[in-house]
């Protein structure tokens, strides 16, 4: 069963605008971590932000914030003030404690920032 | 800055050749992973390890094999390369964040393999 779902294959955003990339997850494990990665065309995976299942507050890292809604099992990434360099693939991932902290990745969202 | 290294970055090789993709990390992480990814597509876990002498196959069936003789080293071997093995291979490692959880996965820069 798909544990991480990203329903937006492609997104466009105007430069300097904010954009939300959707991610929903499926687990009954009370202990898990949620992660977002950026993958530019060069291929490397760049870690952006982390949210633990026990964290009370939404995570923020610079222009990135994670909108964590535990009851809805969603962990959307918000990028504020988009820049041209934000154009890339974005992957949502989850690690589960009861499976030895394996990482499960979504199918990704391709973001294009328009000048 | 992540201290995980993959070599080579690019490899073009003929069908039937044996190849080994190298992956090393200097962070002392117990957990290491190999993912296969076609351009613009999702990552598929092909192998993982929880420590020395511990290796498991991932969700995606792969003809490759791995070994974990040292904590820092997790090489992937293809005994006989085929064109269907053409892909990007990403190595990653992760540590322990707290009592329950894991750090993020730190990724190497990847190896782009082309089998002709």
PDB file of C-alpha atoms in Angstrom:
ATOM      1  CA  UNK A   1       0.000   0.000   0.000  1.00  0.00           C
ATOM      2  CA  UNK A   2       1.240   3.474  -0.845  1.00  0.00           C
ATOM      3  CA  UNK A   3       2.445   5.089   2.345  1.00  0.00           C
ATOM      4  CA  UNK A   4       3.198   8.517   0.889  1.00  0.00           C
ATOM      5  CA  UNK A   5       0.965  10.203  -1.675  1.00  0.00           C
ATOM      6  CA  UNK A   6       1.844  13.283  -3.687  1.00  0.00           C
ATOM      7  CA  UNK A   7      -1.069  14.100  -5.974  1.00  0.00           C
ATOM      8  CA  UNK A   8       0.493  16.981  -7.915  1.00  0.00           C
ATOM      9  CA  UNK A   9       2.795  15.696 -10.670  1.00  0.00           C
ATOM     10  CA  UNK A  10       3.565  19.253 -11.766  1.00  0.00           C
ATOM     11  CA  UNK A  11       3.102  22.732 -10.326  1.00  0.00           C
ATOM     12  CA  UNK A  12       3.786  26.232 -11.607  1.00  0.00           C
ATOM     13  CA  UNK A  13       4.295  29.333  -9.481  1.00  0.00           C
ATOM     14  CA  UNK A  14       5.115  32.916 -10.240  1.00  0.00           C
ATOM     15  CA  UNK A  15       8.417  34.183  -8.922  1.00  0.00           C
ATOM     16  CA  UNK A  16       8.088  35.781  -5.448  1.00  0.00           C
ATOM     17  CA  UNK A  17       4.752  34.043  -4.822  1.00  0.00           C
ATOM     18  CA  UNK A  18       4.154  31.299  -2.253  1.00  0.00           C
ATOM     19  CA  UNK A  19       3.363  27.715  -3.258  1.00  0.00           C
ATOM     20  CA  UNK A  20       2.075  24.671  -1.383  1.00  0.00           C
ATOM     21  CA  UNK A  21       3.099  21.154  -2.331  1.00  0.00           C
ATOM     22  CA  UNK A  22       0.762  18.479  -1.031  1.00  0.00           C
ATOM     23  CA  UNK A  23       1.715  15.307   0.790  1.00  0.00           C
ATOM     24  CA  UNK A  24      -0.462  12.801   2.619  1.00  0.00           C
ATOM     25  CA  UNK A  25       0.772   9.752   4.469  1.00  0.00           C
ATOM     26  CA  UNK A  26      -0.630   6.523   5.768  1.00  0.00           C
ATOM     27  CA  UNK A  27       0.494   4.850   8.956  1.00  0.00           C
ATOM     28  CA  UNK A  28      -0.906   3.609  12.239  1.00  0.00           C
ATOM     29  CA  UNK A  29       2.497   3.845  13.898  1.00  0.00           C
ATOM     30  CA  UNK A  30       2.433   6.654  16.519  1.00  0.00           C
ATOM     31  CA  UNK A  31       6.136   7.347  16.029  1.00  0.00           C
ATOM     32  CA  UNK A  32       7.290   8.580  12.639  1.00  0.00           C
ATOM     33  CA  UNK A  33       9.187  11.338  10.909  1.00  0.00           C
ATOM     34  CA  UNK A  34       8.233  13.324   7.841  1.00  0.00           C
ATOM     35  CA  UNK A  35      10.790  14.845   5.480  1.00  0.00           C
ATOM     36  CA  UNK A  36      10.909  16.946   2.348  1.00  0.00           C
ATOM     37  CA  UNK A  37      13.684  16.795  -0.214  1.00  0.00           C
ATOM     38  CA  UNK A  38      14.503  18.889  -3.266  1.00  0.00           C
ATOM     39  CA  UNK A  39      16.074  17.304  -6.326  1.00  0.00           C
ATOM     40  CA  UNK A  40      17.346  19.733  -8.986  1.00  0.00           C
ATOM     41  CA  UNK A  41      18.097  18.584 -12.509  1.00  0.00           C
ATOM     42  CA  UNK A  42      21.660  17.789 -11.439  1.00  0.00           C
ATOM     43  CA  UNK A  43      20.233  14.813  -9.522  1.00  0.00           C
ATOM     44  CA  UNK A  44      21.394  15.272  -5.950  1.00  0.00           C
ATOM     45  CA  UNK A  45      18.884  14.989  -3.120  1.00  0.00           C
ATOM     46  CA  UNK A  46      18.837  18.031  -0.850  1.00  0.00           C
ATOM     47  CA  UNK A  47      17.183  17.750   2.557  1.00  0.00           C
ATOM     48  CA  UNK A  48      14.839  20.670   3.284  1.00  0.00           C
ATOM     49  CA  UNK A  49      12.804  20.127   6.429  1.00  0.00           C
ATOM     50  CA  UNK A  50      11.789  17.574   9.077  1.00  0.00           C
ATOM     51  CA  UNK A  51       8.679  17.103  11.218  1.00  0.00           C
ATOM     52  CA  UNK A  52       8.448  14.528  13.997  1.00  0.00           C
ATOM     53  CA  UNK A  53       5.104  12.961  14.805  1.00  0.00           C
ATOM     54  CA  UNK A  54       5.359  14.179  18.397  1.00  0.00           C
ATOM     55  CA  UNK A  55       6.275  17.740  17.475  1.00  0.00           C
ATOM     56  CA  UNK A  56       3.594  20.180  18.576  1.00  0.00           C
ATOM     57  CA  UNK A  57       4.621  23.014  16.302  1.00  0.00           C
ATOM     58  CA  UNK A  58       4.984  23.109  12.538  1.00  0.00           C
ATOM     59  CA  UNK A  59       8.582  22.979  11.379  1.00  0.00           C
ATOM     60  CA  UNK A  60      10.140  25.966   9.630  1.00  0.00           C
ATOM     61  CA  UNK A  61      13.485  26.366   7.877  1.00  0.00           C
ATOM     62  CA  UNK A  62      14.009  29.724   6.240  1.00  0.00           C
ATOM     63  CA  UNK A  63      11.555  30.018   3.338  1.00  0.00           C
ATOM     64  CA  UNK A  64      10.303  26.468   3.902  1.00  0.00           C
ATOM     65  CA  UNK A  65       7.572  25.537   6.337  1.00  0.00           C
ATOM     66  CA  UNK A  66       5.749  22.276   6.859  1.00  0.00           C
ATOM     67  CA  UNK A  67       1.999  22.449   7.414  1.00  0.00           C
ATOM     68  CA  UNK A  68       1.535  19.378   9.625  1.00  0.00           C
ATOM     69  CA  UNK A  69      -2.066  18.284  10.157  1.00  0.00           C
ATOM     70  CA  UNK A  70      -1.821  15.058  12.094  1.00  0.00           C
ATOM     71  CA  UNK A  71      -5.526  14.179  12.154  1.00  0.00           C
ATOM     72  CA  UNK A  72      -5.695  14.552   8.375  1.00  0.00           C
ATOM     73  CA  UNK A  73      -2.329  12.808   7.929  1.00  0.00           C
ATOM     74  CA  UNK A  74      -1.005  15.581   5.762  1.00  0.00           C
ATOM     75  CA  UNK A  75       2.412  17.229   5.683  1.00  0.00           C
ATOM     76  CA  UNK A  76       2.312  19.908   3.033  1.00  0.00           C
ATOM     77  CA  UNK A  77       5.407  21.915   2.152  1.00  0.00           C
ATOM     78  CA  UNK A  78       5.005  25.665   1.824  1.00  0.00           C
ATOM     79  CA  UNK A  79       7.656  27.616  -0.033  1.00  0.00           C
ATOM     80  CA  UNK A  80       7.391  31.357   0.450  1.00  0.00           C
ATOM     81  CA  UNK A  81       8.754  34.000  -1.926  1.00  0.00           C
ATOM     82  CA  UNK A  82       9.579  31.515  -4.697  1.00  0.00           C
ATOM     83  CA  UNK A  83      12.848  31.945  -6.546  1.00  0.00           C
ATOM     84  CA  UNK A  84      13.907  30.680  -9.963  1.00  0.00           C
ATOM     85  CA  UNK A  85      16.329  28.333  -8.232  1.00  0.00           C
ATOM     86  CA  UNK A  86      13.412  26.593  -6.545  1.00  0.00           C
ATOM     87  CA  UNK A  87      12.515  24.899  -9.834  1.00  0.00           C
ATOM     88  CA  UNK A  88      13.115  21.210  -9.133  1.00  0.00           C
ATOM     89  CA  UNK A  89      11.465  17.932  -8.164  1.00  0.00           C
ATOM     90  CA  UNK A  90      10.231  17.797  -4.580  1.00  0.00           C
ATOM     91  CA  UNK A  91       9.836  14.538  -2.687  1.00  0.00           C
ATOM     92  CA  UNK A  92       7.952  13.907   0.527  1.00  0.00           C
ATOM     93  CA  UNK A  93       9.219  11.021   2.658  1.00  0.00           C
ATOM     94  CA  UNK A  94       8.340   9.243   5.877  1.00  0.00           C
ATOM     95  CA  UNK A  95      10.317   7.053   8.237  1.00  0.00           C
ATOM     96  CA  UNK A  96       8.574   4.636  10.573  1.00  0.00           C
ATOM     97  CA  UNK A  97      10.025   3.498  13.864  1.00  0.00           C
ATOM     98  CA  UNK A  98       8.385   0.071  13.728  1.00  0.00           C
ATOM     99  CA  UNK A  99      10.000  -0.774  10.385  1.00  0.00           C
ATOM    100  CA  UNK A 100      13.480   0.124  11.548  1.00  0.00           C
ATOM    101  CA  UNK A 101      13.248   3.668  10.255  1.00  0.00           C
ATOM    102  CA  UNK A 102      13.097   2.774   6.577  1.00  0.00           C
ATOM    103  CA  UNK A 103      12.324   5.740   4.364  1.00  0.00           C
ATOM    104  CA  UNK A 104       9.232   5.714   2.142  1.00  0.00           C
ATOM    105  CA  UNK A 105       9.193   8.277  -0.661  1.00  0.00           C
ATOM    106  CA  UNK A 106       6.332   9.762  -2.644  1.00  0.00           C
ATOM    107  CA  UNK A 107       6.297  10.012  -6.425  1.00  0.00           C
ATOM    108  CA  UNK A 108       7.387  13.631  -6.372  1.00  0.00           C
ATOM    109  CA  UNK A 109       6.103  16.986  -7.602  1.00  0.00           C
ATOM    110  CA  UNK A 110       7.862  18.911 -10.328  1.00  0.00           C
ATOM    111  CA  UNK A 111       7.851  22.629  -9.480  1.00  0.00           C
ATOM    112  CA  UNK A 112       8.517  25.271 -12.098  1.00  0.00           C
ATOM    113  CA  UNK A 113       9.005  28.883 -11.063  1.00  0.00           C
ATOM    114  CA  UNK A 114       8.003  31.350 -13.765  1.00  0.00           C
ATOM    115  CA  UNK A 115       9.841  34.687 -14.005  1.00  0.00           C
TER     116      UNK A 115
ATOM    117  CA  UNK B   1      27.379  19.378   4.564  1.00  0.00           C
ATOM    118  CA  UNK B   2      26.750  15.653   4.129  1.00  0.00           C
ATOM    119  CA  UNK B   3      29.757  13.377   4.332  1.00  0.00           C
ATOM    120  CA  UNK B   4      28.642  10.614   2.036  1.00  0.00           C
ATOM    121  CA  UNK B   5      30.424   9.910  -1.189  1.00  0.00           C
ATOM    122  CA  UNK B   6      29.637   7.878  -4.253  1.00  0.00           C
ATOM    123  CA  UNK B   7      31.969   6.894  -7.049  1.00  0.00           C
ATOM    124  CA  UNK B   8      31.910   6.990  -9.946  1.00  0.00           C
ATOM    125  CA  UNK B   9      29.538   9.866 -10.741  1.00  0.00           C
ATOM    126  CA  UNK B  10      29.034   8.631 -14.286  1.00  0.00           C
ATOM    127  CA  UNK B  11      29.671   5.208 -15.769  1.00  0.00           C
ATOM    128  CA  UNK B  12      29.132   3.894 -19.293  1.00  0.00           C
ATOM    129  CA  UNK B  13      29.780   0.198 -19.573  1.00  0.00           C
ATOM    130  CA  UNK B  14      29.145  -2.667 -21.973  1.00  0.00           C
ATOM    131  CA  UNK B  15      26.607  -5.428 -21.504  1.00  0.00           C
ATOM    132  CA  UNK B  16      27.834  -8.361 -19.456  1.00  0.00           C
ATOM    133  CA  UNK B  17      30.471  -6.470 -17.489  1.00  0.00           C
ATOM    134  CA  UNK B  18      30.712  -6.695 -13.724  1.00  0.00           C
ATOM    135  CA  UNK B  19      30.532  -3.356 -11.947  1.00  0.00           C
ATOM    136  CA  UNK B  20      30.750  -2.118  -8.381  1.00  0.00           C
ATOM    137  CA  UNK B  21      29.305   1.209  -7.292  1.00  0.00           C
ATOM    138  CA  UNK B  22      31.064   2.585  -4.255  1.00  0.00           C
ATOM    139  CA  UNK B  23      29.431   4.383  -1.333  1.00  0.00           C
ATOM    140  CA  UNK B  24      31.162   5.603   1.806  1.00  0.00           C
ATOM    141  CA  UNK B  25      30.056   7.767   4.704  1.00  0.00           C
ATOM    142  CA  UNK B  26      32.064   9.312   7.512  1.00  0.00           C
ATOM    143  CA  UNK B  27      29.204  10.063   9.892  1.00  0.00           C
ATOM    144  CA  UNK B  28      29.223   6.724  11.704  1.00  0.00           C
ATOM    145  CA  UNK B  29      25.643   6.020  10.653  1.00  0.00           C
ATOM    146  CA  UNK B  30      24.367   2.500  11.201  1.00  0.00           C
ATOM    147  CA  UNK B  31      21.680   2.641   8.535  1.00  0.00           C
ATOM    148  CA  UNK B  32      22.535   2.792   4.843  1.00  0.00           C
ATOM    149  CA  UNK B  33      20.393   2.518   1.745  1.00  0.00           C
ATOM    150  CA  UNK B  34      20.575   2.109  -2.019  1.00  0.00           C
ATOM    151  CA  UNK B  35      17.877   3.618  -4.222  1.00  0.00           C
ATOM    152  CA  UNK B  36      17.323   3.306  -7.960  1.00  0.00           C
ATOM    153  CA  UNK B  37      15.767   6.250  -9.748  1.00  0.00           C
ATOM    154  CA  UNK B  38      14.940   6.892 -13.392  1.00  0.00           C
ATOM    155  CA  UNK B  39      15.070  10.581 -14.440  1.00  0.00           C
ATOM    156  CA  UNK B  40      12.211  12.600 -12.962  1.00  0.00           C
ATOM    157  CA  UNK B  41      10.691   9.544 -11.345  1.00  0.00           C
ATOM    158  CA  UNK B  42      10.247   8.214  -7.827  1.00  0.00           C
ATOM    159  CA  UNK B  43      12.965   6.563  -5.765  1.00  0.00           C
ATOM    160  CA  UNK B  44      12.836   2.798  -5.382  1.00  0.00           C
ATOM    161  CA  UNK B  45      14.587   1.163  -2.433  1.00  0.00           C
ATOM    162  CA  UNK B  46      16.656  -1.773  -3.648  1.00  0.00           C
ATOM    163  CA  UNK B  47      18.860  -2.561  -0.617  1.00  0.00           C
ATOM    164  CA  UNK B  48      19.304  -1.428   2.952  1.00  0.00           C
ATOM    165  CA  UNK B  49      21.491  -2.205   5.916  1.00  0.00           C
ATOM    166  CA  UNK B  50      21.049  -1.613   9.636  1.00  0.00           C
ATOM    167  CA  UNK B  51      24.665  -2.256  10.476  1.00  0.00           C
ATOM    168  CA  UNK B  52      27.718  -4.357   9.797  1.00  0.00           C
ATOM    169  CA  UNK B  53      26.872  -7.768   8.321  1.00  0.00           C
ATOM    170  CA  UNK B  54      23.196  -6.792   8.048  1.00  0.00           C
ATOM    171  CA  UNK B  55      21.687  -6.376   4.584  1.00  0.00           C
ATOM    172  CA  UNK B  56      18.134  -6.668   3.300  1.00  0.00           C
ATOM    173  CA  UNK B  57      16.470  -6.390  -0.089  1.00  0.00           C
ATOM    174  CA  UNK B  58      14.155  -3.486  -0.643  1.00  0.00           C
ATOM    175  CA  UNK B  59      10.774  -3.208  -2.278  1.00  0.00           C
ATOM    176  CA  UNK B  60      12.095  -3.165  -5.836  1.00  0.00           C
ATOM    177  CA  UNK B  61      13.520  -6.444  -7.034  1.00  0.00           C
ATOM    178  CA  UNK B  62      17.087  -5.991  -8.157  1.00  0.00           C
ATOM    179  CA  UNK B  63      19.745  -8.244  -9.610  1.00  0.00           C
ATOM    180  CA  UNK B  64      22.382  -6.337  -7.693  1.00  0.00           C
ATOM    181  CA  UNK B  65      24.005  -7.423  -4.432  1.00  0.00           C
ATOM    182  CA  UNK B  66      25.439  -5.435  -1.539  1.00  0.00           C
ATOM    183  CA  UNK B  67      27.805  -6.005   1.341  1.00  0.00           C
ATOM    184  CA  UNK B  68      28.413  -4.223   4.649  1.00  0.00           C
ATOM    185  CA  UNK B  69      31.712  -5.359   6.079  1.00  0.00           C
ATOM    186  CA  UNK B  70      32.551  -1.961   7.559  1.00  0.00           C
ATOM    187  CA  UNK B  71      30.184   0.634   8.999  1.00  0.00           C
ATOM    188  CA  UNK B  72      31.318   3.320   6.587  1.00  0.00           C
ATOM    189  CA  UNK B  73      31.266   1.314   3.358  1.00  0.00           C
ATOM    190  CA  UNK B  74      28.243  -0.051   1.444  1.00  0.00           C
ATOM    191  CA  UNK B  75      29.149  -1.076  -2.102  1.00  0.00           C
ATOM    192  CA  UNK B  76      26.651  -2.299  -4.680  1.00  0.00           C
ATOM    193  CA  UNK B  77      27.658  -4.887  -7.273  1.00  0.00           C
ATOM    194  CA  UNK B  78      26.124  -5.958 -10.567  1.00  0.00           C
ATOM    195  CA  UNK B  79      27.634  -9.256 -11.731  1.00  0.00           C
ATOM    196  CA  UNK B  80      26.508  -8.857 -15.336  1.00  0.00           C
ATOM    197  CA  UNK B  81      25.264  -5.449 -16.428  1.00  0.00           C
ATOM    198  CA  UNK B  82      22.354  -5.188 -18.873  1.00  0.00           C
ATOM    199  CA  UNK B  83      20.761  -2.203 -20.643  1.00  0.00           C
ATOM    200  CA  UNK B  84      17.752  -2.541 -18.280  1.00  0.00           C
ATOM    201  CA  UNK B  85      20.116  -1.572 -15.432  1.00  0.00           C
ATOM    202  CA  UNK B  86      20.580   1.889 -16.939  1.00  0.00           C
ATOM    203  CA  UNK B  87      19.462   4.301 -14.234  1.00  0.00           C
ATOM    204  CA  UNK B  88      20.660   6.585 -11.458  1.00  0.00           C
ATOM    205  CA  UNK B  89      21.728   4.878  -8.227  1.00  0.00           C
ATOM    206  CA  UNK B  90      21.574   6.899  -5.019  1.00  0.00           C
ATOM    207  CA  UNK B  91      23.235   5.864  -1.789  1.00  0.00           C
ATOM    208  CA  UNK B  92      22.062   7.284   1.545  1.00  0.00           C
ATOM    209  CA  UNK B  93      22.679   6.913   5.253  1.00  0.00           C
ATOM    210  CA  UNK B  94      20.838   7.963   8.378  1.00  0.00           C
ATOM    211  CA  UNK B  95      21.554   8.128  12.091  1.00  0.00           C
ATOM    212  CA  UNK B  96      19.546   8.230  15.297  1.00  0.00           C
ATOM    213  CA  UNK B  97      17.778  11.516  16.069  1.00  0.00           C
ATOM    214  CA  UNK B  98      16.299  10.638  19.446  1.00  0.00           C
ATOM    215  CA  UNK B  99      15.005   7.658  21.370  1.00  0.00           C
ATOM    216  CA  UNK B 100      12.573   6.691  18.645  1.00  0.00           C
ATOM    217  CA  UNK B 101      13.400   8.427  15.479  1.00  0.00           C
ATOM    218  CA  UNK B 102      15.916   8.789  12.745  1.00  0.00           C
ATOM    219  CA  UNK B 103      17.777  11.706  11.275  1.00  0.00           C
ATOM    220  CA  UNK B 104      17.097  12.670   7.724  1.00  0.00           C
ATOM    221  CA  UNK B 105      18.647  10.478   5.071  1.00  0.00           C
ATOM    222  CA  UNK B 106      21.886  11.993   3.806  1.00  0.00           C
ATOM    223  CA  UNK B 107      22.374  11.273   0.133  1.00  0.00           C
ATOM    224  CA  UNK B 108      25.448  10.925  -2.005  1.00  0.00           C
ATOM    225  CA  UNK B 109      25.588  12.682  -5.357  1.00  0.00           C
ATOM    226  CA  UNK B 110      24.516   9.553  -7.199  1.00  0.00           C
ATOM    227  CA  UNK B 111      25.954   7.371  -9.927  1.00  0.00           C
ATOM    228  CA  UNK B 112      24.437   7.647 -13.382  1.00  0.00           C
ATOM    229  CA  UNK B 113      24.887   4.244 -14.980  1.00  0.00           C
ATOM    230  CA  UNK B 114      24.467   3.609 -18.686  1.00  0.00           C
ATOM    231  CA  UNK B 115      24.778   0.067 -20.002  1.00  0.00           C
ATOM    232  CA  UNK B 116      25.233  -0.151 -23.756  1.00  0.00           C
TER     233      UNK B 116
END
